Amino acid sequence: MNHYLIRIPAKWAWTGLATLTVMVNILVLLIPHTTVPKAVLALLWMFLMPGWLVSRIIRLRTTNVWESLGFSIGFSLLTVLLSALLMNALLPLVGNVQPLGTNSLVLGFDAVWLALMAIAWRRNQGTPLELRPNRPRLRESIYSLAGLPIVALSIMGAVSLNNGGTNAFTYIMLILSAIYLVGLLRWRNQLRESTILIGIYSVGLALLLMTSLRGWYITGHDVQREFQVFIA
């Protein structure tokens, strides 16, 4: 098998998680305006870290990077939703009238994440993090990266149309998406499953952003009502 082993010592992994938590708290609570580094770190902190901790707690062992990533994202989404639901139910009982405000959410997530870290540390003391990713090959790297311009064109097309501009970006994106999918189909026997999944995900994301980014306002009557309740 064309794999190589990545082994991260336990103390490095836990130190990295603690550092990420501190950085997110500083950026979110002390810097009022949204920045790209803050958004990226908060995304990792919310939608990768808790799921990875849950995987360690239940001792879900997989050396495949994509399987580990998928489980981490899935468990993270579940943990975030359940934590927010718990905060929304309990914080008003102690006088917090904005349980889903930024400060409340961050501090609440801090408490849950620290609890998960303590449990995961206790169950995996000294156990290093091991991953066995595939060695990159030129053709697979090209096919994986080829989906990025399609996603970029989708975003550019939506922004252009929102500002009364040309629809050329969207047309080019649709044409390239068709060519890209035909190429994946043609070379499916020579490509790894992970590469094909990345390609399908890229096209799907582009098609989603093509429509969901249209307009500068929140669309959908149900989402509008929820947003009004949230900001009230």
PDB file of C-alpha atoms in Angstrom:
ATOM      1  CA  MET A   1       0.000   0.000   0.000  1.00  0.00           C
ATOM      2  CA  ASN A   2       1.234   3.469  -0.879  1.00  0.00           C
ATOM      3  CA  HIS A   3       0.943   4.936   2.636  1.00  0.00           C
ATOM      4  CA  TYR A   4       3.234   6.582   5.140  1.00  0.00           C
ATOM      5  CA  LEU A   5       2.771   6.947   8.873  1.00  0.00           C
ATOM      6  CA  ILE A   6       2.384  10.249  10.705  1.00  0.00           C
ATOM      7  CA  ARG A   7       2.774   9.920  14.476  1.00  0.00           C
ATOM      8  CA  ILE A   8       2.138  12.987  16.657  1.00  0.00           C
ATOM      9  CA  PRO A   9       3.219  12.659  20.323  1.00  0.00           C
ATOM     10  CA  ALA A  10       0.348  12.965  22.783  1.00  0.00           C
ATOM     11  CA  LYS A  11       1.772  15.987  24.589  1.00  0.00           C
ATOM     12  CA  TRP A  12       2.090  17.898  21.298  1.00  0.00           C
ATOM     13  CA  ALA A  13      -1.516  17.126  20.360  1.00  0.00           C
ATOM     14  CA  TRP A  14      -2.927  18.226  23.718  1.00  0.00           C
ATOM     15  CA  THR A  15      -0.717  21.318  23.851  1.00  0.00           C
ATOM     16  CA  GLY A  16      -1.927  22.245  20.375  1.00  0.00           C
ATOM     17  CA  LEU A  17      -5.586  21.893  21.409  1.00  0.00           C
ATOM     18  CA  ALA A  18      -5.071  24.034  24.513  1.00  0.00           C
ATOM     19  CA  THR A  19      -3.230  26.683  22.482  1.00  0.00           C
ATOM     20  CA  LEU A  20      -5.993  26.733  19.869  1.00  0.00           C
ATOM     21  CA  THR A  21      -8.609  27.228  22.600  1.00  0.00           C
ATOM     22  CA  VAL A  22      -6.708  30.145  24.134  1.00  0.00           C
ATOM     23  CA  MET A  23      -6.172  31.806  20.737  1.00  0.00           C
ATOM     24  CA  VAL A  24      -9.840  31.494  19.765  1.00  0.00           C
ATOM     25  CA  ASN A  25     -10.953  32.999  23.084  1.00  0.00           C
ATOM     26  CA  ILE A  26      -8.572  35.930  22.724  1.00  0.00           C
ATOM     27  CA  LEU A  27      -9.532  36.639  19.109  1.00  0.00           C
ATOM     28  CA  VAL A  28     -13.294  36.235  19.554  1.00  0.00           C
ATOM     29  CA  LEU A  29     -13.752  37.913  22.937  1.00  0.00           C
ATOM     30  CA  LEU A  30     -11.200  40.719  22.629  1.00  0.00           C
ATOM     31  CA  ILE A  31     -11.266  41.564  18.905  1.00  0.00           C
ATOM     32  CA  PRO A  32     -14.754  42.778  17.908  1.00  0.00           C
ATOM     33  CA  HIS A  33     -14.386  42.682  14.142  1.00  0.00           C
ATOM     34  CA  THR A  34     -14.316  39.520  12.044  1.00  0.00           C
ATOM     35  CA  THR A  35     -10.940  38.668  10.564  1.00  0.00           C
ATOM     36  CA  VAL A  36      -9.869  35.812   8.335  1.00  0.00           C
ATOM     37  CA  PRO A  37      -7.463  34.246  10.901  1.00  0.00           C
ATOM     38  CA  LYS A  38     -10.165  34.415  13.569  1.00  0.00           C
ATOM     39  CA  ALA A  39     -12.732  32.818  11.278  1.00  0.00           C
ATOM     40  CA  VAL A  40     -10.352  29.997  10.290  1.00  0.00           C
ATOM     41  CA  LEU A  41      -9.279  29.244  13.870  1.00  0.00           C
ATOM     42  CA  ALA A  42     -12.860  29.392  15.155  1.00  0.00           C
ATOM     43  CA  LEU A  43     -13.943  27.021  12.391  1.00  0.00           C
ATOM     44  CA  LEU A  44     -11.279  24.491  13.401  1.00  0.00           C
ATOM     45  CA  TRP A  45     -12.110  24.950  17.071  1.00  0.00           C
ATOM     46  CA  MET A  46     -15.853  24.435  16.625  1.00  0.00           C
ATOM     47  CA  PHE A  47     -16.146  21.915  13.807  1.00  0.00           C
ATOM     48  CA  LEU A  48     -13.057  19.726  14.151  1.00  0.00           C
ATOM     49  CA  MET A  49     -11.756  19.819  17.713  1.00  0.00           C
ATOM     50  CA  PRO A  50     -14.822  18.585  19.678  1.00  0.00           C
ATOM     51  CA  GLY A  51     -15.483  15.781  17.226  1.00  0.00           C
ATOM     52  CA  TRP A  52     -11.879  14.633  17.410  1.00  0.00           C
ATOM     53  CA  LEU A  53     -12.123  14.624  21.202  1.00  0.00           C
ATOM     54  CA  VAL A  54     -15.306  12.540  21.058  1.00  0.00           C
ATOM     55  CA  SER A  55     -13.543  10.093  18.719  1.00  0.00           C
ATOM     56  CA  ARG A  56     -10.733   9.750  21.233  1.00  0.00           C
ATOM     57  CA  ILE A  57     -13.165   9.276  24.109  1.00  0.00           C
ATOM     58  CA  ILE A  58     -15.007   6.415  22.389  1.00  0.00           C
ATOM     59  CA  ARG A  59     -11.650   5.136  21.080  1.00  0.00           C
ATOM     60  CA  LEU A  60     -12.700   5.168  17.466  1.00  0.00           C
ATOM     61  CA  ARG A  61      -9.561   3.961  15.734  1.00  0.00           C
ATOM     62  CA  THR A  62      -8.965   4.774  12.085  1.00  0.00           C
ATOM     63  CA  THR A  63      -5.679   5.534  10.365  1.00  0.00           C
ATOM     64  CA  ASN A  64      -7.360   6.914   7.243  1.00  0.00           C
ATOM     65  CA  VAL A  65      -7.166  10.719   7.176  1.00  0.00           C
ATOM     66  CA  TRP A  66     -10.478  11.179   5.361  1.00  0.00           C
ATOM     67  CA  GLU A  67     -12.365   8.834   7.667  1.00  0.00           C
ATOM     68  CA  SER A  68     -10.913  10.620  10.694  1.00  0.00           C
ATOM     69  CA  LEU A  69     -11.847  14.003   9.216  1.00  0.00           C
ATOM     70  CA  GLY A  70     -15.384  12.864   8.428  1.00  0.00           C
ATOM     71  CA  PHE A  71     -15.987  11.488  11.917  1.00  0.00           C
ATOM     72  CA  SER A  72     -14.517  14.624  13.500  1.00  0.00           C
ATOM     73  CA  ILE A  73     -16.804  16.930  11.514  1.00  0.00           C
ATOM     74  CA  GLY A  74     -19.885  14.794  12.176  1.00  0.00           C
ATOM     75  CA  PHE A  75     -19.280  14.479  15.914  1.00  0.00           C
ATOM     76  CA  SER A  76     -18.385  18.184  16.094  1.00  0.00           C
ATOM     77  CA  LEU A  77     -21.675  19.271  14.528  1.00  0.00           C
ATOM     78  CA  LEU A  78     -23.591  17.060  16.938  1.00  0.00           C
ATOM     79  CA  THR A  79     -21.628  18.374  19.933  1.00  0.00           C
ATOM     80  CA  VAL A  80     -22.076  22.025  18.913  1.00  0.00           C
ATOM     81  CA  LEU A  81     -25.840  21.608  18.433  1.00  0.00           C
ATOM     82  CA  LEU A  82     -26.332  19.769  21.723  1.00  0.00           C
ATOM     83  CA  SER A  83     -24.141  22.252  23.627  1.00  0.00           C
ATOM     84  CA  ALA A  84     -26.011  25.253  22.198  1.00  0.00           C
ATOM     85  CA  LEU A  85     -29.341  23.601  22.999  1.00  0.00           C
ATOM     86  CA  LEU A  86     -28.199  22.982  26.581  1.00  0.00           C
ATOM     87  CA  MET A  87     -27.004  26.580  26.986  1.00  0.00           C
ATOM     88  CA  ASN A  88     -30.221  27.956  25.529  1.00  0.00           C
ATOM     89  CA  ALA A  89     -32.210  25.946  28.080  1.00  0.00           C
ATOM     90  CA  LEU A  90     -30.075  26.503  31.192  1.00  0.00           C
ATOM     91  CA  LEU A  91     -28.545  29.985  30.964  1.00  0.00           C
ATOM     92  CA  PRO A  92     -31.885  31.862  31.107  1.00  0.00           C
ATOM     93  CA  LEU A  93     -32.519  30.119  34.436  1.00  0.00           C
ATOM     94  CA  VAL A  94     -29.527  31.938  35.942  1.00  0.00           C
ATOM     95  CA  GLY A  95     -30.444  35.333  34.496  1.00  0.00           C
ATOM     96  CA  ASN A  96     -28.671  35.269  31.117  1.00  0.00           C
ATOM     97  CA  VAL A  97     -31.156  36.840  28.684  1.00  0.00           C
ATOM     98  CA  GLN A  98     -28.903  36.227  25.648  1.00  0.00           C
ATOM     99  CA  PRO A  99     -27.826  32.593  26.000  1.00  0.00           C
ATOM    100  CA  LEU A 100     -26.840  32.396  22.332  1.00  0.00           C
ATOM    101  CA  GLY A 101     -24.837  35.607  22.275  1.00  0.00           C
ATOM    102  CA  THR A 102     -21.195  35.395  21.204  1.00  0.00           C
ATOM    103  CA  ASN A 103     -19.701  35.633  24.698  1.00  0.00           C
ATOM    104  CA  SER A 104     -22.162  33.128  26.143  1.00  0.00           C
ATOM    105  CA  LEU A 105     -21.557  30.643  23.339  1.00  0.00           C
ATOM    106  CA  VAL A 106     -17.768  30.874  23.522  1.00  0.00           C
ATOM    107  CA  LEU A 107     -17.655  30.483  27.296  1.00  0.00           C
ATOM    108  CA  GLY A 108     -20.188  27.662  27.177  1.00  0.00           C
ATOM    109  CA  PHE A 109     -18.223  25.860  24.486  1.00  0.00           C
ATOM    110  CA  ASP A 110     -15.080  26.389  26.562  1.00  0.00           C
ATOM    111  CA  ALA A 111     -16.671  24.515  29.456  1.00  0.00           C
ATOM    112  CA  VAL A 112     -17.852  21.630  27.261  1.00  0.00           C
ATOM    113  CA  TRP A 113     -14.595  21.384  25.310  1.00  0.00           C
ATOM    114  CA  LEU A 114     -12.497  21.384  28.500  1.00  0.00           C
ATOM    115  CA  ALA A 115     -14.659  18.613  29.908  1.00  0.00           C
ATOM    116  CA  LEU A 116     -14.179  16.598  26.723  1.00  0.00           C
ATOM    117  CA  MET A 117     -10.430  17.235  26.823  1.00  0.00           C
ATOM    118  CA  ALA A 118     -10.219  16.017  30.427  1.00  0.00           C
ATOM    119  CA  ILE A 119     -12.133  12.819  29.641  1.00  0.00           C
ATOM    120  CA  ALA A 120     -10.203  12.166  26.432  1.00  0.00           C
ATOM    121  CA  TRP A 121      -6.869  12.770  28.184  1.00  0.00           C
ATOM    122  CA  ARG A 122      -7.771  10.333  30.943  1.00  0.00           C
ATOM    123  CA  ARG A 123      -8.739   7.620  28.447  1.00  0.00           C
ATOM    124  CA  ASN A 124      -5.717   8.116  26.153  1.00  0.00           C
ATOM    125  CA  GLN A 125      -2.808   9.081  28.376  1.00  0.00           C
ATOM    126  CA  GLY A 126       0.426   8.784  26.461  1.00  0.00           C
ATOM    127  CA  THR A 127      -1.219   7.430  23.309  1.00  0.00           C
ATOM    128  CA  PRO A 128       0.175   9.236  20.237  1.00  0.00           C
ATOM    129  CA  LEU A 129      -2.013  10.382  17.367  1.00  0.00           C
ATOM    130  CA  GLU A 130      -1.361   8.193  14.335  1.00  0.00           C
ATOM    131  CA  LEU A 131      -2.499   8.847  10.781  1.00  0.00           C
ATOM    132  CA  ARG A 132      -1.644   6.919   7.652  1.00  0.00           C
ATOM    133  CA  PRO A 133      -2.398   9.184   4.680  1.00  0.00           C
ATOM    134  CA  ASN A 134      -1.841   8.201   1.076  1.00  0.00           C
ATOM    135  CA  ARG A 135       1.320   9.382  -0.608  1.00  0.00           C
ATOM    136  CA  PRO A 136       0.338  12.155  -3.055  1.00  0.00           C
ATOM    137  CA  ARG A 137       0.612  11.384  -6.758  1.00  0.00           C
ATOM    138  CA  LEU A 138       0.806  14.012  -9.500  1.00  0.00           C
ATOM    139  CA  ARG A 139      -2.385  13.044 -11.328  1.00  0.00           C
ATOM    140  CA  GLU A 140      -4.382  12.796  -8.115  1.00  0.00           C
ATOM    141  CA  SER A 141      -3.063  16.127  -6.868  1.00  0.00           C
ATOM    142  CA  ILE A 142      -4.039  17.794 -10.134  1.00  0.00           C
ATOM    143  CA  TYR A 143      -7.565  16.366 -10.054  1.00  0.00           C
ATOM    144  CA  SER A 144      -8.023  17.309  -6.392  1.00  0.00           C
ATOM    145  CA  LEU A 145      -6.843  20.890  -6.891  1.00  0.00           C
ATOM    146  CA  ALA A 146      -8.806  21.309 -10.136  1.00  0.00           C
ATOM    147  CA  GLY A 147     -12.015  21.598  -8.131  1.00  0.00           C
ATOM    148  CA  LEU A 148     -10.868  24.771  -6.352  1.00  0.00           C
ATOM    149  CA  PRO A 149     -11.184  27.099  -9.386  1.00  0.00           C
ATOM    150  CA  ILE A 150     -14.708  25.761  -9.940  1.00  0.00           C
ATOM    151  CA  VAL A 151     -15.707  26.746  -6.396  1.00  0.00           C
ATOM    152  CA  ALA A 152     -14.006  30.142  -6.822  1.00  0.00           C
ATOM    153  CA  LEU A 153     -15.861  30.798 -10.089  1.00  0.00           C
ATOM    154  CA  SER A 154     -19.135  29.904  -8.390  1.00  0.00           C
ATOM    155  CA  ILE A 155     -18.532  32.527  -5.696  1.00  0.00           C
ATOM    156  CA  MET A 156     -17.367  35.113  -8.240  1.00  0.00           C
ATOM    157  CA  GLY A 157     -20.458  34.484 -10.362  1.00  0.00           C
ATOM    158  CA  ALA A 158     -22.850  34.987  -7.453  1.00  0.00           C
ATOM    159  CA  VAL A 159     -21.086  38.163  -6.307  1.00  0.00           C
ATOM    160  CA  SER A 160     -21.037  39.516  -9.864  1.00  0.00           C
ATOM    161  CA  LEU A 161     -24.759  38.928 -10.328  1.00  0.00           C
ATOM    162  CA  ASN A 162     -25.523  40.447  -6.930  1.00  0.00           C
ATOM    163  CA  ASN A 163     -23.857  43.641  -8.115  1.00  0.00           C
ATOM    164  CA  GLY A 164     -25.610  43.667 -11.495  1.00  0.00           C
ATOM    165  CA  GLY A 165     -22.564  42.334 -13.332  1.00  0.00           C
ATOM    166  CA  THR A 166     -21.964  39.612 -15.892  1.00  0.00           C
ATOM    167  CA  ASN A 167     -23.104  36.011 -15.618  1.00  0.00           C
ATOM    168  CA  ALA A 168     -20.038  34.774 -17.495  1.00  0.00           C
ATOM    169  CA  PHE A 169     -18.398  33.414 -14.348  1.00  0.00           C
ATOM    170  CA  THR A 170     -21.390  31.192 -13.634  1.00  0.00           C
ATOM    171  CA  TYR A 171     -21.549  29.897 -17.207  1.00  0.00           C
ATOM    172  CA  ILE A 172     -17.828  29.098 -17.188  1.00  0.00           C
ATOM    173  CA  MET A 173     -18.221  27.338 -13.843  1.00  0.00           C
ATOM    174  CA  LEU A 174     -21.037  25.139 -15.152  1.00  0.00           C
ATOM    175  CA  ILE A 175     -19.076  24.208 -18.269  1.00  0.00           C
ATOM    176  CA  LEU A 176     -15.930  23.397 -16.287  1.00  0.00           C
ATOM    177  CA  SER A 177     -17.983  21.370 -13.799  1.00  0.00           C
ATOM    178  CA  ALA A 178     -19.343  19.195 -16.607  1.00  0.00           C
ATOM    179  CA  ILE A 179     -15.860  18.689 -18.055  1.00  0.00           C
ATOM    180  CA  TYR A 180     -14.456  17.947 -14.614  1.00  0.00           C
ATOM    181  CA  LEU A 181     -17.088  15.308 -13.839  1.00  0.00           C
ATOM    182  CA  VAL A 182     -16.574  13.664 -17.230  1.00  0.00           C
ATOM    183  CA  GLY A 183     -12.846  13.514 -16.486  1.00  0.00           C
ATOM    184  CA  LEU A 184     -13.475  11.923 -13.105  1.00  0.00           C
ATOM    185  CA  LEU A 185     -15.741   9.366 -14.741  1.00  0.00           C
ATOM    186  CA  ARG A 186     -13.216   8.652 -17.476  1.00  0.00           C
ATOM    187  CA  TRP A 187     -10.296   8.106 -15.063  1.00  0.00           C
ATOM    188  CA  ARG A 188     -12.253   6.634 -12.153  1.00  0.00           C
ATOM    189  CA  ASN A 189     -10.321   3.360 -12.257  1.00  0.00           C
ATOM    190  CA  GLN A 190      -6.979   5.187 -12.037  1.00  0.00           C
ATOM    191  CA  LEU A 191      -7.971   7.540  -9.211  1.00  0.00           C
ATOM    192  CA  ARG A 192      -8.280   6.859  -5.516  1.00  0.00           C
ATOM    193  CA  GLU A 193     -11.705   6.956  -3.944  1.00  0.00           C
ATOM    194  CA  SER A 194     -10.713   9.983  -1.860  1.00  0.00           C
ATOM    195  CA  THR A 195      -9.813  11.957  -4.997  1.00  0.00           C
ATOM    196  CA  ILE A 196     -13.177  11.189  -6.598  1.00  0.00           C
ATOM    197  CA  LEU A 197     -14.974  12.206  -3.413  1.00  0.00           C
ATOM    198  CA  ILE A 198     -13.077  15.512  -3.315  1.00  0.00           C
ATOM    199  CA  GLY A 199     -14.064  16.167  -6.931  1.00  0.00           C
ATOM    200  CA  ILE A 200     -17.748  15.418  -6.349  1.00  0.00           C
ATOM    201  CA  TYR A 201     -17.722  17.525  -3.186  1.00  0.00           C
ATOM    202  CA  SER A 202     -16.114  20.472  -5.027  1.00  0.00           C
ATOM    203  CA  VAL A 203     -18.742  20.440  -7.777  1.00  0.00           C
ATOM    204  CA  GLY A 204     -21.554  20.026  -5.263  1.00  0.00           C
ATOM    205  CA  LEU A 205     -20.237  22.931  -3.201  1.00  0.00           C
ATOM    206  CA  ALA A 206     -19.956  25.097  -6.308  1.00  0.00           C
ATOM    207  CA  LEU A 207     -23.571  24.362  -7.293  1.00  0.00           C
ATOM    208  CA  LEU A 208     -24.730  25.119  -3.762  1.00  0.00           C
ATOM    209  CA  LEU A 209     -22.846  28.430  -3.548  1.00  0.00           C
ATOM    210  CA  MET A 210     -24.076  29.394  -7.020  1.00  0.00           C
ATOM    211  CA  THR A 211     -27.581  29.738  -5.597  1.00  0.00           C
ATOM    212  CA  SER A 212     -27.137  30.227  -1.844  1.00  0.00           C
ATOM    213  CA  LEU A 213     -24.896  33.282  -2.287  1.00  0.00           C
ATOM    214  CA  ARG A 214     -27.357  35.058  -4.582  1.00  0.00           C
ATOM    215  CA  GLY A 215     -28.563  38.245  -2.918  1.00  0.00           C
ATOM    216  CA  TRP A 216     -27.167  40.155   0.031  1.00  0.00           C
ATOM    217  CA  TYR A 217     -29.960  39.222   2.439  1.00  0.00           C
ATOM    218  CA  ILE A 218     -31.061  36.082   4.250  1.00  0.00           C
ATOM    219  CA  THR A 219     -33.570  34.227   2.084  1.00  0.00           C
ATOM    220  CA  GLY A 220     -36.269  31.798   3.110  1.00  0.00           C
ATOM    221  CA  HIS A 221     -39.213  32.710   5.321  1.00  0.00           C
ATOM    222  CA  ASP A 222     -38.272  30.257   8.051  1.00  0.00           C
ATOM    223  CA  VAL A 223     -34.652  31.441   8.231  1.00  0.00           C
ATOM    224  CA  GLN A 224     -35.738  35.084   8.309  1.00  0.00           C
ATOM    225  CA  ARG A 225     -37.997  34.422  11.285  1.00  0.00           C
ATOM    226  CA  GLU A 226     -35.274  32.516  13.144  1.00  0.00           C
ATOM    227  CA  PHE A 227     -32.752  35.279  12.441  1.00  0.00           C
ATOM    228  CA  GLN A 228     -35.136  37.934  13.764  1.00  0.00           C
ATOM    229  CA  VAL A 229     -35.656  35.921  16.954  1.00  0.00           C
ATOM    230  CA  PHE A 230     -31.902  35.406  17.323  1.00  0.00           C
ATOM    231  CA  ILE A 231     -30.997  39.126  17.071  1.00  0.00           C
ATOM    232  CA  ALA A 232     -33.937  40.277  19.221  1.00  0.00           C
TER     233      ALA A 232
END
